[in-house]
Tab-separated table of C-alpha atoms and ligand atoms in Angstrom:
chain	number	residue	atom	x	y	z
A	880	MET	CA	21.109	33.715	15.385
A	881	THR	CA	22.135	33.960	11.738
A	882	LEU	CA	25.701	33.720	10.498
A	883	SER	CA	26.332	36.273	7.768
A	884	THR	CA	29.842	35.156	6.840
A	885	PRO	CA	30.984	31.566	6.352
A	886	PRO	CA	32.813	30.293	9.419
A	887	ALA	CA	36.558	29.956	8.957
A	888	ALA	CA	36.189	26.220	9.547
A	889	LEU	CA	34.651	25.918	6.070
A	890	GLY	CA	38.200	26.432	4.809
A	891	ARG	CA	39.024	23.023	6.246
A	892	ILE	CA	36.456	21.315	4.013
A	893	ARG	CA	37.884	20.018	0.725
A	894	ALA	CA	37.546	22.533	-2.125
A	895	ASP	CA	36.288	19.826	-4.511
A	896	VAL	CA	33.563	18.925	-2.035
A	897	GLN	CA	32.565	22.583	-1.657
A	898	SER	CA	32.161	22.890	-5.423
A	899	MET	CA	30.046	19.704	-5.634
A	900	HIS	CA	26.273	19.597	-5.814
A	901	ALA	CA	24.541	17.452	-3.201
A	902	TYR	CA	22.677	14.406	-4.551
A	903	ALA	CA	19.237	15.825	-5.338
A	904	VAL	CA	16.144	13.838	-4.412
A	905	GLN	CA	13.172	15.192	-6.388
A	906	ASP	CA	10.207	16.447	-4.366
A	907	SER	CA	7.477	13.895	-5.018
A	908	ARG	CA	4.739	15.036	-2.646
A	909	GLY	CA	1.318	14.617	-4.210
A	910	LEU	CA	2.741	12.997	-7.341
A	911	ILE	CA	2.699	9.455	-8.721
A	912	LYS	CA	6.308	8.554	-8.011
A	913	LEU	CA	7.849	6.789	-10.984
A	914	ASP	CA	11.319	8.341	-10.910
A	915	ALA	CA	13.528	6.038	-8.821
A	916	MET	CA	12.918	2.368	-9.758
A	917	GLU	CA	11.097	1.700	-6.528
A	918	ASN	CA	8.832	-1.336	-6.285
A	919	PRO	CA	5.312	0.209	-6.282
A	920	HIS	CA	3.914	-2.567	-4.059
A	921	ARG	CA	3.927	-2.588	-0.279
A	922	LEU	CA	3.666	-5.557	2.026
A	923	PRO	CA	0.156	-7.039	2.382
A	924	PRO	CA	-1.488	-5.814	5.655
A	925	ALA	CA	-1.114	-9.160	7.471
A	926	LEU	CA	2.627	-9.170	6.785
A	927	GLN	CA	2.909	-5.511	7.816
A	928	ALA	CA	1.438	-6.422	11.195
A	929	ALA	CA	3.683	-9.465	11.596
A	930	LEU	CA	6.777	-7.419	10.707
A	931	GLY	CA	5.762	-4.674	13.125
A	932	GLU	CA	5.576	-7.197	15.931
A	933	ARG	CA	8.977	-8.635	15.051
A	934	LEU	CA	10.606	-5.202	14.927
A	935	GLY	CA	8.947	-4.101	18.144
A	936	ALA	CA	10.418	-7.054	20.021
A	937	LEU	CA	14.025	-6.371	18.933
A	938	ALA	CA	16.717	-5.468	21.454
A	939	LEU	CA	17.299	-1.934	20.199
A	940	ASN	CA	19.559	-1.278	23.184
A	941	ARG	CA	22.125	-3.758	21.809
A	942	TYR	CA	24.547	-3.363	18.939
A	943	PRO	CA	23.817	-5.629	15.957
A	944	GLY	CA	24.935	-9.211	16.675
A	945	ASP	CA	24.319	-12.769	15.483
A	946	ARG	CA	21.351	-11.940	13.287
A	947	THR	CA	23.758	-10.282	10.850
A	948	ALA	CA	25.380	-13.671	10.188
A	949	ASP	CA	21.888	-15.203	9.777
A	950	LEU	CA	21.145	-12.588	7.122
A	951	GLN	CA	24.423	-13.281	5.318
A	952	ARG	CA	23.544	-16.996	5.172
A	953	ALA	CA	19.976	-16.285	4.022
A	954	LEU	CA	21.149	-13.959	1.247
A	955	ALA	CA	23.805	-16.430	0.096
A	956	ALA	CA	21.107	-19.142	-0.157
A	957	HIS	CA	18.693	-16.735	-1.881
A	958	ALA	CA	21.299	-15.786	-4.484
A	959	GLY	CA	22.737	-19.281	-4.963
A	960	MET	CA	26.221	-18.122	-4.005
A	961	PRO	CA	28.992	-20.485	-5.237
A	962	GLU	CA	31.287	-22.517	-2.939
A	963	GLY	CA	34.397	-20.710	-1.803
A	964	PHE	CA	32.679	-17.359	-2.017
A	965	ALA	CA	31.913	-15.006	0.859
A	966	LEU	CA	29.301	-12.284	1.219
A	967	MET	CA	29.513	-8.874	2.891
A	968	LEU	CA	26.691	-6.483	3.691
A	969	GLY	CA	26.446	-2.795	2.867
A	970	ASN	CA	24.084	-0.028	3.893
A	971	GLY	CA	22.763	-0.172	0.344
A	972	SER	CA	25.033	-0.973	-2.576
A	973	ASP	CA	26.064	2.661	-2.414
A	974	GLU	CA	28.113	1.958	0.692
A	975	LEU	CA	29.754	-1.082	-0.923
A	976	ILE	CA	30.737	1.015	-3.945
A	977	SER	CA	32.364	3.574	-1.611
A	978	LEU	CA	34.214	0.839	0.305
A	979	LEU	CA	35.526	-0.659	-2.938
A	980	ALA	CA	36.975	2.711	-3.971
A	981	MET	CA	38.605	3.019	-0.539
A	982	ALA	CA	40.026	-0.499	-0.795
A	983	CYS	CA	41.639	0.184	-4.189
A	984	ASP	CA	43.073	3.615	-3.355
A	985	LEU	CA	46.640	2.964	-4.495
A	986	PRO	CA	48.607	5.770	-6.184
A	987	GLY	CA	47.331	6.333	-9.729
A	988	ALA	CA	44.421	3.896	-9.387
A	989	ALA	CA	41.456	4.284	-11.720
A	990	ILE	CA	37.858	3.078	-11.825
A	991	LEU	CA	36.328	2.410	-15.232
A	992	ALA	CA	32.688	2.078	-16.263
A	993	PRO	CA	30.625	2.453	-19.423
A	994	LEU	CA	28.631	5.682	-19.763
A	995	PRO	CA	25.828	6.517	-19.379
A	996	GLY	CA	25.802	4.457	-16.202
A	997	PHE	CA	25.095	4.496	-12.489
A	998	VAL	CA	26.370	7.779	-11.016
A	999	MET	CA	27.813	6.239	-7.843
A	1000	TYR	CA	30.713	4.606	-9.708
A	1001	ALA	CA	32.123	7.989	-10.768
A	1002	MET	CA	31.170	9.677	-7.514
A	1003	SER	CA	32.915	7.084	-5.335
A	1004	ALA	CA	36.086	7.498	-7.407
A	1005	GLN	CA	35.962	11.281	-7.178
A	1006	LEU	CA	35.389	11.299	-3.424
A	1007	GLN	CA	38.254	8.876	-2.858
A	1008	GLY	CA	40.569	10.872	-5.126
A	1009	LEU	CA	40.792	8.137	-7.783
A	1010	ARG	CA	40.616	8.704	-11.523
A	1011	PHE	CA	37.325	7.840	-13.161
A	1012	VAL	CA	37.405	6.638	-16.765
A	1013	GLY	CA	34.029	6.637	-18.523
A	1014	VAL	CA	33.788	4.763	-21.826
A	1015	PRO	CA	30.780	5.768	-23.950
A	1016	LEU	CA	28.304	3.084	-24.983
A	1017	THR	CA	27.245	2.904	-28.635
A	1018	ALA	CA	24.269	5.012	-29.779
A	1019	ASP	CA	22.038	1.989	-29.069
A	1020	PHE	CA	23.485	1.641	-25.557
A	1021	GLU	CA	25.491	-1.513	-26.281
A	1022	LEU	CA	29.045	-1.984	-24.980
A	1023	ASP	CA	31.658	-0.532	-27.339
A	1024	LEU	CA	33.916	-3.555	-27.003
A	1025	ASP	CA	36.938	-2.138	-28.856
A	1026	ALA	CA	36.798	1.087	-26.834
A	1027	MET	CA	36.426	-0.857	-23.569
A	1028	LEU	CA	39.379	-3.148	-24.337
A	1029	ALA	CA	41.540	-0.213	-25.425
A	1030	ALA	CA	40.689	1.713	-22.246
A	1031	ILE	CA	41.478	-1.307	-20.039
A	1032	GLU	CA	44.865	-1.708	-21.722
A	1033	ARG	CA	45.644	2.029	-21.549
A	1034	GLU	CA	44.368	2.786	-18.033
A	1035	ARG	CA	44.864	-0.570	-16.266
A	1036	PRO	CA	41.909	0.226	-13.958
A	1037	ALA	CA	41.680	-1.273	-10.473
A	1038	ILE	CA	37.941	-1.862	-10.975
A	1039	VAL	CA	35.679	-2.183	-14.005
A	1040	TYR	CA	31.980	-1.812	-13.153
A	1041	LEU	CA	29.405	-3.509	-15.351
A	1042	ALA	CA	25.785	-2.983	-14.362
A	1043	TYR	CA	23.812	-6.001	-15.558
A	1044	PRO	CA	21.218	-4.673	-16.485
A	1045	ASN	CA	22.480	-1.107	-16.802
A	1046	ASN	CA	20.917	2.022	-15.304
A	1047	PRO	CA	19.509	4.212	-16.902
A	1048	THR	CA	19.469	2.281	-20.190
A	1049	ALA	CA	17.767	-0.825	-18.667
A	1050	ASN	CA	19.368	-3.292	-21.087
A	1051	LEU	CA	21.503	-6.409	-20.565
A	1052	TRP	CA	24.727	-6.218	-22.529
A	1053	ASP	CA	26.031	-8.883	-24.863
A	1054	ASP	CA	27.502	-11.785	-22.901
A	1055	ALA	CA	30.362	-12.434	-25.327
A	1056	ALA	CA	31.464	-8.783	-25.004
A	1057	ILE	CA	31.246	-9.022	-21.222
A	1058	GLU	CA	33.427	-12.149	-21.208
A	1059	ARG	CA	36.101	-10.410	-23.330
A	1060	ILE	CA	36.115	-7.469	-20.899
A	1061	VAL	CA	36.272	-9.763	-17.862
A	1062	GLU	CA	39.221	-11.653	-19.399
A	1063	ALA	CA	41.108	-8.480	-20.352
A	1064	GLN	CA	40.606	-7.012	-16.900
A	1065	GLY	CA	41.787	-10.260	-15.281
A	1066	ALA	CA	44.846	-10.405	-17.534
A	1067	GLN	CA	46.039	-7.034	-16.245
A	1068	GLY	CA	45.315	-7.945	-12.618
A	1069	GLY	CA	42.210	-5.835	-12.051
A	1070	LEU	CA	38.786	-6.488	-10.522
A	1071	VAL	CA	35.390	-6.593	-12.195
A	1072	VAL	CA	32.233	-5.767	-10.262
A	1073	ILE	CA	29.016	-7.003	-11.868
A	1074	ASP	CA	26.193	-4.900	-10.406
A	1075	GLU	CA	22.914	-6.837	-10.481
A	1076	ALA	CA	20.636	-4.317	-8.788
A	1077	TYR	CA	17.879	-5.179	-11.296
A	1078	GLN	CA	18.250	-8.973	-11.127
A	1079	PRO	CA	14.586	-9.568	-10.056
A	1080	PHE	CA	13.441	-8.245	-13.437
A	1081	ALA	CA	16.145	-9.669	-15.698
A	1082	GLY	CA	16.113	-12.825	-17.805
A	1083	ARG	CA	19.733	-13.705	-16.998
A	1084	SER	CA	22.200	-13.386	-14.136
A	1085	TYR	CA	25.978	-13.605	-13.956
A	1086	ILE	CA	25.752	-15.811	-10.841
A	1087	ASP	CA	26.217	-19.029	-12.890
A	1088	ARG	CA	29.442	-17.736	-14.444
A	1089	VAL	CA	30.984	-15.764	-11.583
A	1090	ALA	CA	32.898	-18.700	-10.049
A	1091	ARG	CA	34.852	-19.256	-13.275
A	1092	HIS	CA	36.952	-16.228	-12.429
A	1093	GLY	CA	38.981	-15.267	-9.377
A	1094	HIS	CA	38.660	-11.519	-9.930
A	1095	VAL	CA	34.917	-10.978	-10.395
A	1096	LEU	CA	32.657	-9.717	-7.613
A	1097	LEU	CA	28.868	-9.786	-7.832
A	1098	MET	CA	26.905	-6.999	-6.171
A	1099	ARG	CA	23.182	-7.058	-5.447
A	1100	THR	CA	20.744	-5.025	-3.416
A	1101	LEU	CA	17.288	-5.428	-1.910
A	1102	SER	CA	16.385	-1.888	-3.072
A	1103	LYS	CA	14.781	-2.737	-6.427
A	1104	PHE	CA	13.529	-6.076	-5.005
A	1105	GLY	CA	11.137	-4.059	-2.853
A	1106	LEU	CA	13.058	-2.711	0.146
A	1107	ALA	CA	14.544	0.580	-1.070
A	1108	GLY	CA	13.720	2.127	2.287
A	1109	VAL	CA	15.579	-0.536	4.225
A	1110	ARG	CA	19.074	0.061	2.731
A	1111	LEU	CA	20.579	-3.368	2.262
A	1112	GLY	CA	23.156	-4.223	-0.391
A	1113	TYR	CA	25.461	-7.243	-0.596
A	1114	LEU	CA	28.685	-8.122	-2.314
A	1115	MET	CA	29.703	-11.701	-3.135
A	1116	GLY	CA	33.111	-12.844	-4.296
A	1117	PRO	CA	36.108	-15.075	-3.651
A	1118	ALA	CA	36.462	-15.230	0.147
A	1119	ALA	CA	40.009	-13.827	0.210
A	1120	LEU	CA	38.977	-10.680	-1.709
A	1121	ILE	CA	35.795	-10.079	0.288
A	1122	ALA	CA	37.759	-10.451	3.546
A	1123	GLU	CA	39.957	-7.477	2.585
A	1124	VAL	CA	37.106	-5.161	1.547
A	1125	ASP	CA	35.165	-6.157	4.666
A	1126	LYS	CA	37.922	-4.715	6.866
A	1127	LEU	CA	36.881	-1.226	5.689
A	1128	ARG	CA	33.232	-1.665	6.640
A	1129	PRO	CA	32.059	0.338	9.653
A	1130	PRO	CA	31.496	-2.459	12.217
A	1131	TYR	CA	27.756	-1.929	12.785
A	1132	ASN	CA	26.749	-0.656	9.333
A	1133	ILE	CA	23.548	-2.739	9.195
A	1134	SER	CA	21.095	-1.735	11.909
A	1135	VAL	CA	19.121	-4.414	13.728
A	1136	LEU	CA	15.995	-2.977	12.063
A	1137	ASN	CA	17.437	-3.236	8.531
A	1138	CYS	CA	18.679	-6.716	9.261
A	1139	GLU	CA	15.398	-8.034	10.673
A	1140	CYS	CA	13.379	-6.462	7.825
A	1141	ALA	CA	15.613	-8.135	5.273
A	1142	LEU	CA	15.351	-11.524	7.029
A	1143	PHE	CA	11.578	-11.144	7.180
A	1144	ALA	CA	11.439	-10.305	3.473
A	1145	LEU	CA	13.509	-13.372	2.558
A	1146	GLU	CA	11.200	-15.582	4.626
A	1147	HIS	CA	8.414	-14.240	2.413
A	1148	ALA	CA	10.422	-14.202	-0.810
A	1149	GLU	CA	7.438	-15.585	-2.751
A	1150	VAL	CA	5.490	-12.375	-2.071
A	1151	PHE	CA	8.294	-10.305	-3.566
A	1152	ALA	CA	8.709	-12.748	-6.466
A	1153	GLU	CA	5.013	-12.277	-7.312
A	1154	GLN	CA	5.472	-8.479	-7.140
A	1155	ALA	CA	8.434	-8.731	-9.527
A	1156	ALA	CA	6.368	-10.909	-11.872
A	1157	ASP	CA	3.620	-8.265	-11.839
A	1158	ILE	CA	6.188	-5.577	-12.647
A	1159	ARG	CA	7.520	-7.620	-15.585
A	1160	ARG	CA	3.967	-8.083	-16.914
A	1161	GLU	CA	3.306	-4.366	-16.501
A	1162	ARG	CA	6.578	-3.591	-18.293
A	1163	ALA	CA	5.302	-5.555	-21.311
A	1164	ARG	CA	2.010	-3.655	-21.207
A	1165	LEU	CA	3.860	-0.328	-20.998
A	1166	PHE	CA	5.896	-1.237	-24.084
A	1167	GLU	CA	2.657	-1.912	-25.974
A	1168	GLY	CA	1.266	1.454	-24.894
A	1169	LEU	CA	4.469	3.305	-25.727
A	1170	ALA	CA	4.588	1.710	-29.198
A	1171	ARG	CA	1.272	3.424	-29.965
A	1172	LEU	CA	2.641	6.903	-29.172
A	1173	PRO	CA	3.991	8.635	-32.267
A	1174	GLY	CA	7.495	10.065	-31.906
A	1175	VAL	CA	8.391	7.965	-28.835
A	1176	LYS	CA	11.376	5.638	-29.209
A	1177	THR	CA	12.053	2.858	-26.698
A	1178	TRP	CA	14.909	0.447	-26.071
A	1179	PRO	CA	14.639	-3.119	-24.709
A	1180	SER	CA	14.401	-3.358	-20.912
A	1181	GLU	CA	15.369	-6.151	-18.536
A	1182	ALA	CA	14.768	-3.900	-15.522
A	1183	ASN	CA	11.834	-2.150	-13.804
A	1184	MET	CA	12.335	0.956	-15.929
A	1185	ILE	CA	12.010	1.916	-19.571
A	1186	LEU	CA	14.210	4.464	-21.302
A	1187	VAL	CA	12.334	6.495	-23.907
A	1188	ARG	CA	13.311	9.250	-26.309
A	1189	VAL	CA	10.717	11.918	-26.996
A	1190	PRO	CA	10.800	14.967	-29.290
A	1191	ASP	CA	11.338	17.362	-26.345
A	1192	ALA	CA	12.238	15.804	-22.977
A	1193	GLY	CA	11.936	19.035	-20.976
A	1194	ARG	CA	8.455	19.701	-22.274
A	1195	ALA	CA	7.328	16.102	-21.764
A	1196	PHE	CA	8.751	15.989	-18.223
A	1197	ASP	CA	7.087	19.278	-17.209
A	1198	GLY	CA	3.806	18.257	-18.829
A	1199	MET	CA	3.791	14.931	-17.019
A	1200	ARG	CA	4.531	16.574	-13.680
A	1201	GLU	CA	1.708	19.069	-14.207
A	1202	ARG	CA	-0.516	16.028	-14.726
A	1203	GLY	CA	0.660	14.525	-11.458
A	1204	VAL	CA	3.277	12.037	-12.679
A	1205	LEU	CA	6.925	12.261	-11.655
A	1206	VAL	CA	9.500	10.501	-13.858
A	1207	LYS	CA	13.219	11.170	-14.330
A	1208	ASN	CA	14.518	13.510	-17.000
A	1209	VAL	CA	17.911	11.986	-17.800
A	1210	SER	CA	18.448	14.028	-20.960
A	1211	LYS	CA	21.233	16.156	-19.445
A	1212	MET	CA	23.101	13.247	-17.849
A	1213	HIS	CA	25.042	12.288	-20.982
A	1214	PRO	CA	25.053	13.354	-24.666
A	1215	LEU	CA	23.843	9.875	-25.694
A	1216	LEU	CA	20.710	10.463	-23.584
A	1217	ALA	CA	19.553	13.576	-25.431
A	1218	ASN	CA	15.770	13.977	-25.020
A	1219	CYS	CA	15.491	10.812	-22.972
A	1220	LEU	CA	13.216	10.164	-19.998
A	1221	ARG	CA	13.487	7.203	-17.652
A	1222	LEU	CA	10.116	5.729	-16.677
A	1223	THR	CA	9.869	3.453	-13.647
A	1224	VAL	CA	7.319	0.657	-13.998
A	1225	GLY	CA	4.541	1.186	-11.425
A	1226	THR	CA	1.235	-0.500	-10.624
A	1227	ALA	CA	-1.262	-1.110	-13.421
A	1228	ASP	CA	-3.204	2.017	-12.473
A	1229	GLU	CA	-0.079	4.167	-12.175
A	1230	ASN	CA	1.155	2.977	-15.559
A	1231	THR	CA	-2.139	3.778	-17.234
A	1232	ARG	CA	-1.962	7.288	-15.806
A	1233	MET	CA	1.705	7.639	-16.768
A	1234	LEU	CA	0.941	6.695	-20.382
A	1235	ALA	CA	-1.934	9.158	-20.522
A	1236	ALA	CA	0.211	11.930	-19.011
A	1237	LEU	CA	3.022	11.242	-21.466
A	1238	GLU	CA	0.672	11.186	-24.455
A	1239	ALA	CA	-0.823	14.520	-23.405
A	1240	SER	CA	2.611	16.084	-22.873
A	1241	LEU	CA	4.402	15.191	-26.108
B	2720	LIG	C1	19.566	1.501	-7.743
B	2720	LIG	C2	20.916	0.959	-8.066
B	2720	LIG	C3	21.724	0.450	-7.062
B	2720	LIG	C4	21.173	0.354	-5.649
B	2720	LIG	O1	21.766	1.114	-4.735
B	2720	LIG	P1	21.292	0.943	-3.202
B	2720	LIG	O2	22.292	1.803	-2.524
B	2720	LIG	O3	21.439	-0.499	-2.856
B	2720	LIG	O4	19.892	1.420	-3.106
B	2720	LIG	C5	22.954	-0.090	-7.382
B	2720	LIG	N1	23.361	-0.129	-8.661
B	2720	LIG	C6	22.601	0.323	-9.664
B	2720	LIG	C7	23.064	0.203	-11.059
B	2720	LIG	C8	21.364	0.897	-9.388
B	2720	LIG	O5	20.610	1.385	-10.376
């Protein structure tokens, strides 16, 4: 049976939702997938077998139970969470970002973030009916401190998001500028969320400084670490704040499979640390290769991606895809990203092929 006219029930779906585009996942079949900051390495075969046995023995007939608390403790130890802090789990950081918007949904509330930035900050605000305030970065993708401070004073946002490092620009912002923003946001009674999705590849973390403030939350995820398929994000902060946000969490949001995979990965953290080290070495090699390509501009990266500007991003993207390499064309995401592509760091072999495809497509 086919329905030729939309059912009347569609009229009950929010108009703003009906005019939205669904989040598009690029078709990557048959391509070298370097578009989504995934870790290119899988578990070694012996660990795959051991994990399979562990997962097979789980009580799938039961709702998630005590193991969730084990995972919270293991993540807190892994991250070096400060005293007096608590940790909550999300089905990816994406879920935590949605819950934060829900938690702060007071009349007139706003969420503020630098742009270009991670799309979920704006999307969570829009879906919750909150204002989103985007403050442009400078042309070199640094924080525009004066503009940030002015926007905080003017808008008094409930939340300021700072991705550290930022996506898609891959850089770590100036720490003195971050401190000024954190102080200004605290002075007007707002929250700051430091998003450290790319922490495994970065030279610095905010974890050592987070306990100095009572209004800063630190968010991390196992996605870029190497478990993008597992969906596991976590939010750390002063226990009283986390307790409130945690009330909004669907009670069984972390499946027993996600939970056990994450525990298994933390037991073998050294394997993932070696993968991250390989990715950082490959990132350095990619920079050397990119420096040899005429007309390609790069910016510093502390993440598993490199932002590049090419003479014609559409042409380069299409040319690379024709040569079997899928990257992300971010050139239409924000005016500051004109003619920019975002390259995820892959394995040595993938990177060699990516460089060759880019060179041939310029
Ligand atoms: C990839 C990414 C995330 C991770 O989201 P998950 O839902 O945990 O996969 C969070 N923040 C930023 C800035 C990212 O780039």
